[in-house]
Amino acid sequence: MNDHEERAAGLEKTGTHASPLARWMLRGRKTRHWVRTIYAWQSIFKLRNAMRQGMTHKDYYQAGKSVDGIHKIEPAGKIVSEFTCESPD
């Protein structure tokens, strides 16, 4: 089992879908804040527990809305050099 398959198995175990109650609350303007706060607290405790069990920070991921725009992983140096090589028009 390679690293990617291990991560996929972990994702299947934890799940990625909101409960029906959470989906309903996320629709509301006032309740959306509470659901996101609960999710943030859950992620903090899950990360803390994972660290206590000997896992690394690489075993648990939390992504925001902007992660949808990521299509490939590149070294930071390459990205910086692309920006510095571009000349303003």
PDB file of C-alpha atoms in Angstrom:
ATOM      1  CA  MET A   1       0.000   0.000   0.000  1.00  0.00           C
ATOM      2  CA  ASN A   2       1.562   3.289  -1.052  1.00  0.00           C
ATOM      3  CA  ASP A   3       1.272   6.636   0.731  1.00  0.00           C
ATOM      4  CA  HIS A   4      -1.650   7.815  -1.420  1.00  0.00           C
ATOM      5  CA  GLU A   5      -3.672   4.652  -0.742  1.00  0.00           C
ATOM      6  CA  GLU A   6      -3.068   5.000   3.000  1.00  0.00           C
ATOM      7  CA  ARG A   7      -4.350   8.578   2.944  1.00  0.00           C
ATOM      8  CA  ALA A   8      -7.399   7.553   0.904  1.00  0.00           C
ATOM      9  CA  ALA A   9      -8.182   4.798   3.408  1.00  0.00           C
ATOM     10  CA  GLY A  10      -7.941   7.325   6.242  1.00  0.00           C
ATOM     11  CA  LEU A  11     -10.252   9.689   4.406  1.00  0.00           C
ATOM     12  CA  GLU A  12     -12.827   6.952   3.951  1.00  0.00           C
ATOM     13  CA  LYS A  13     -12.647   6.235   7.668  1.00  0.00           C
ATOM     14  CA  THR A  14     -13.165   9.844   8.763  1.00  0.00           C
ATOM     15  CA  GLY A  15     -15.615  10.836   6.023  1.00  0.00           C
ATOM     16  CA  THR A  16     -16.027  14.084   4.119  1.00  0.00           C
ATOM     17  CA  HIS A  17     -19.766  14.763   4.169  1.00  0.00           C
ATOM     18  CA  ALA A  18     -21.705  17.016   6.526  1.00  0.00           C
ATOM     19  CA  SER A  19     -24.549  15.536   8.530  1.00  0.00           C
ATOM     20  CA  PRO A  20     -28.126  16.489   7.605  1.00  0.00           C
ATOM     21  CA  LEU A  21     -28.311  18.790  10.640  1.00  0.00           C
ATOM     22  CA  ALA A  22     -25.023  20.476   9.716  1.00  0.00           C
ATOM     23  CA  ARG A  23     -26.148  20.916   6.092  1.00  0.00           C
ATOM     24  CA  TRP A  24     -29.359  22.559   7.313  1.00  0.00           C
ATOM     25  CA  MET A  25     -27.436  24.831   9.678  1.00  0.00           C
ATOM     26  CA  LEU A  26     -24.905  25.769   6.979  1.00  0.00           C
ATOM     27  CA  ARG A  27     -27.751  27.174   4.883  1.00  0.00           C
ATOM     28  CA  GLY A  28     -28.708  29.678   7.574  1.00  0.00           C
ATOM     29  CA  ARG A  29     -26.959  33.012   7.776  1.00  0.00           C
ATOM     30  CA  LYS A  30     -26.860  33.029  11.588  1.00  0.00           C
ATOM     31  CA  THR A  31     -26.209  29.325  12.183  1.00  0.00           C
ATOM     32  CA  ARG A  32     -23.424  28.965   9.608  1.00  0.00           C
ATOM     33  CA  HIS A  33     -20.966  30.592  12.017  1.00  0.00           C
ATOM     34  CA  TRP A  34     -21.789  28.045  14.740  1.00  0.00           C
ATOM     35  CA  VAL A  35     -21.287  25.053  12.454  1.00  0.00           C
ATOM     36  CA  ARG A  36     -17.950  26.351  11.219  1.00  0.00           C
ATOM     37  CA  THR A  37     -16.882  26.994  14.821  1.00  0.00           C
ATOM     38  CA  ILE A  38     -17.819  23.425  15.766  1.00  0.00           C
ATOM     39  CA  TYR A  39     -15.877  22.077  12.777  1.00  0.00           C
ATOM     40  CA  ALA A  40     -12.839  24.155  13.759  1.00  0.00           C
ATOM     41  CA  TRP A  41     -12.937  22.835  17.335  1.00  0.00           C
ATOM     42  CA  GLN A  42     -13.333  19.273  16.078  1.00  0.00           C
ATOM     43  CA  SER A  43     -10.310  19.635  13.827  1.00  0.00           C
ATOM     44  CA  ILE A  44      -8.216  21.022  16.688  1.00  0.00           C
ATOM     45  CA  PHE A  45      -9.080  18.095  18.960  1.00  0.00           C
ATOM     46  CA  LYS A  46      -8.610  15.530  16.202  1.00  0.00           C
ATOM     47  CA  LEU A  47      -5.193  16.956  15.373  1.00  0.00           C
ATOM     48  CA  ARG A  48      -4.224  16.992  19.049  1.00  0.00           C
ATOM     49  CA  ASN A  49      -5.327  13.371  19.480  1.00  0.00           C
ATOM     50  CA  ALA A  50      -3.522  12.328  16.312  1.00  0.00           C
ATOM     51  CA  MET A  51      -0.320  13.909  17.586  1.00  0.00           C
ATOM     52  CA  ARG A  52      -0.665  12.078  20.905  1.00  0.00           C
ATOM     53  CA  GLN A  53      -1.051   8.761  19.091  1.00  0.00           C
ATOM     54  CA  GLY A  54       2.279   9.224  17.348  1.00  0.00           C
ATOM     55  CA  MET A  55       0.933  10.344  13.990  1.00  0.00           C
ATOM     56  CA  THR A  56       2.464  13.298  12.220  1.00  0.00           C
ATOM     57  CA  HIS A  57       0.827  16.474  10.988  1.00  0.00           C
ATOM     58  CA  LYS A  58       0.829  14.920   7.516  1.00  0.00           C
ATOM     59  CA  ASP A  59      -1.800  12.379   8.561  1.00  0.00           C
ATOM     60  CA  TYR A  60      -4.559  14.939   9.085  1.00  0.00           C
ATOM     61  CA  TYR A  61      -5.646  17.609   6.617  1.00  0.00           C
ATOM     62  CA  GLN A  62      -7.966  20.558   6.801  1.00  0.00           C
ATOM     63  CA  ALA A  63      -8.567  22.575   3.649  1.00  0.00           C
ATOM     64  CA  GLY A  64     -10.345  25.827   3.005  1.00  0.00           C
ATOM     65  CA  LYS A  65     -12.383  27.022   0.066  1.00  0.00           C
ATOM     66  CA  SER A  66      -9.325  28.060  -1.952  1.00  0.00           C
ATOM     67  CA  VAL A  67      -7.986  24.488  -2.155  1.00  0.00           C
ATOM     68  CA  ASP A  68     -10.373  23.907  -5.074  1.00  0.00           C
ATOM     69  CA  GLY A  69      -8.068  25.970  -7.296  1.00  0.00           C
ATOM     70  CA  ILE A  70      -5.042  23.721  -6.684  1.00  0.00           C
ATOM     71  CA  HIS A  71      -4.407  21.349  -9.580  1.00  0.00           C
ATOM     72  CA  LYS A  72      -0.818  20.221  -8.967  1.00  0.00           C
ATOM     73  CA  ILE A  73       1.874  20.358  -6.309  1.00  0.00           C
ATOM     74  CA  GLU A  74       5.005  22.332  -7.161  1.00  0.00           C
ATOM     75  CA  PRO A  75       8.070  23.395  -5.159  1.00  0.00           C
ATOM     76  CA  ALA A  76       7.829  26.895  -3.686  1.00  0.00           C
ATOM     77  CA  GLY A  77      11.084  27.937  -5.369  1.00  0.00           C
ATOM     78  CA  LYS A  78       9.681  27.189  -8.804  1.00  0.00           C
ATOM     79  CA  ILE A  79       6.559  29.261  -8.135  1.00  0.00           C
ATOM     80  CA  VAL A  80       8.613  32.216  -6.869  1.00  0.00           C
ATOM     81  CA  SER A  81      10.928  32.047  -9.882  1.00  0.00           C
ATOM     82  CA  GLU A  82       7.910  32.071 -12.217  1.00  0.00           C
ATOM     83  CA  PHE A  83       6.668  35.280 -10.597  1.00  0.00           C
ATOM     84  CA  THR A  84      10.087  36.952 -10.659  1.00  0.00           C
ATOM     85  CA  CYS A  85      10.738  36.039 -14.305  1.00  0.00           C
ATOM     86  CA  GLU A  86       7.482  37.583 -15.508  1.00  0.00           C
ATOM     87  CA  SER A  87       7.951  41.131 -16.749  1.00  0.00           C
ATOM     88  CA  PRO A  88       5.165  43.695 -16.314  1.00  0.00           C
ATOM     89  CA  ASP A  89       3.487  44.730 -19.563  1.00  0.00           C
TER      90      ASP A  89
END
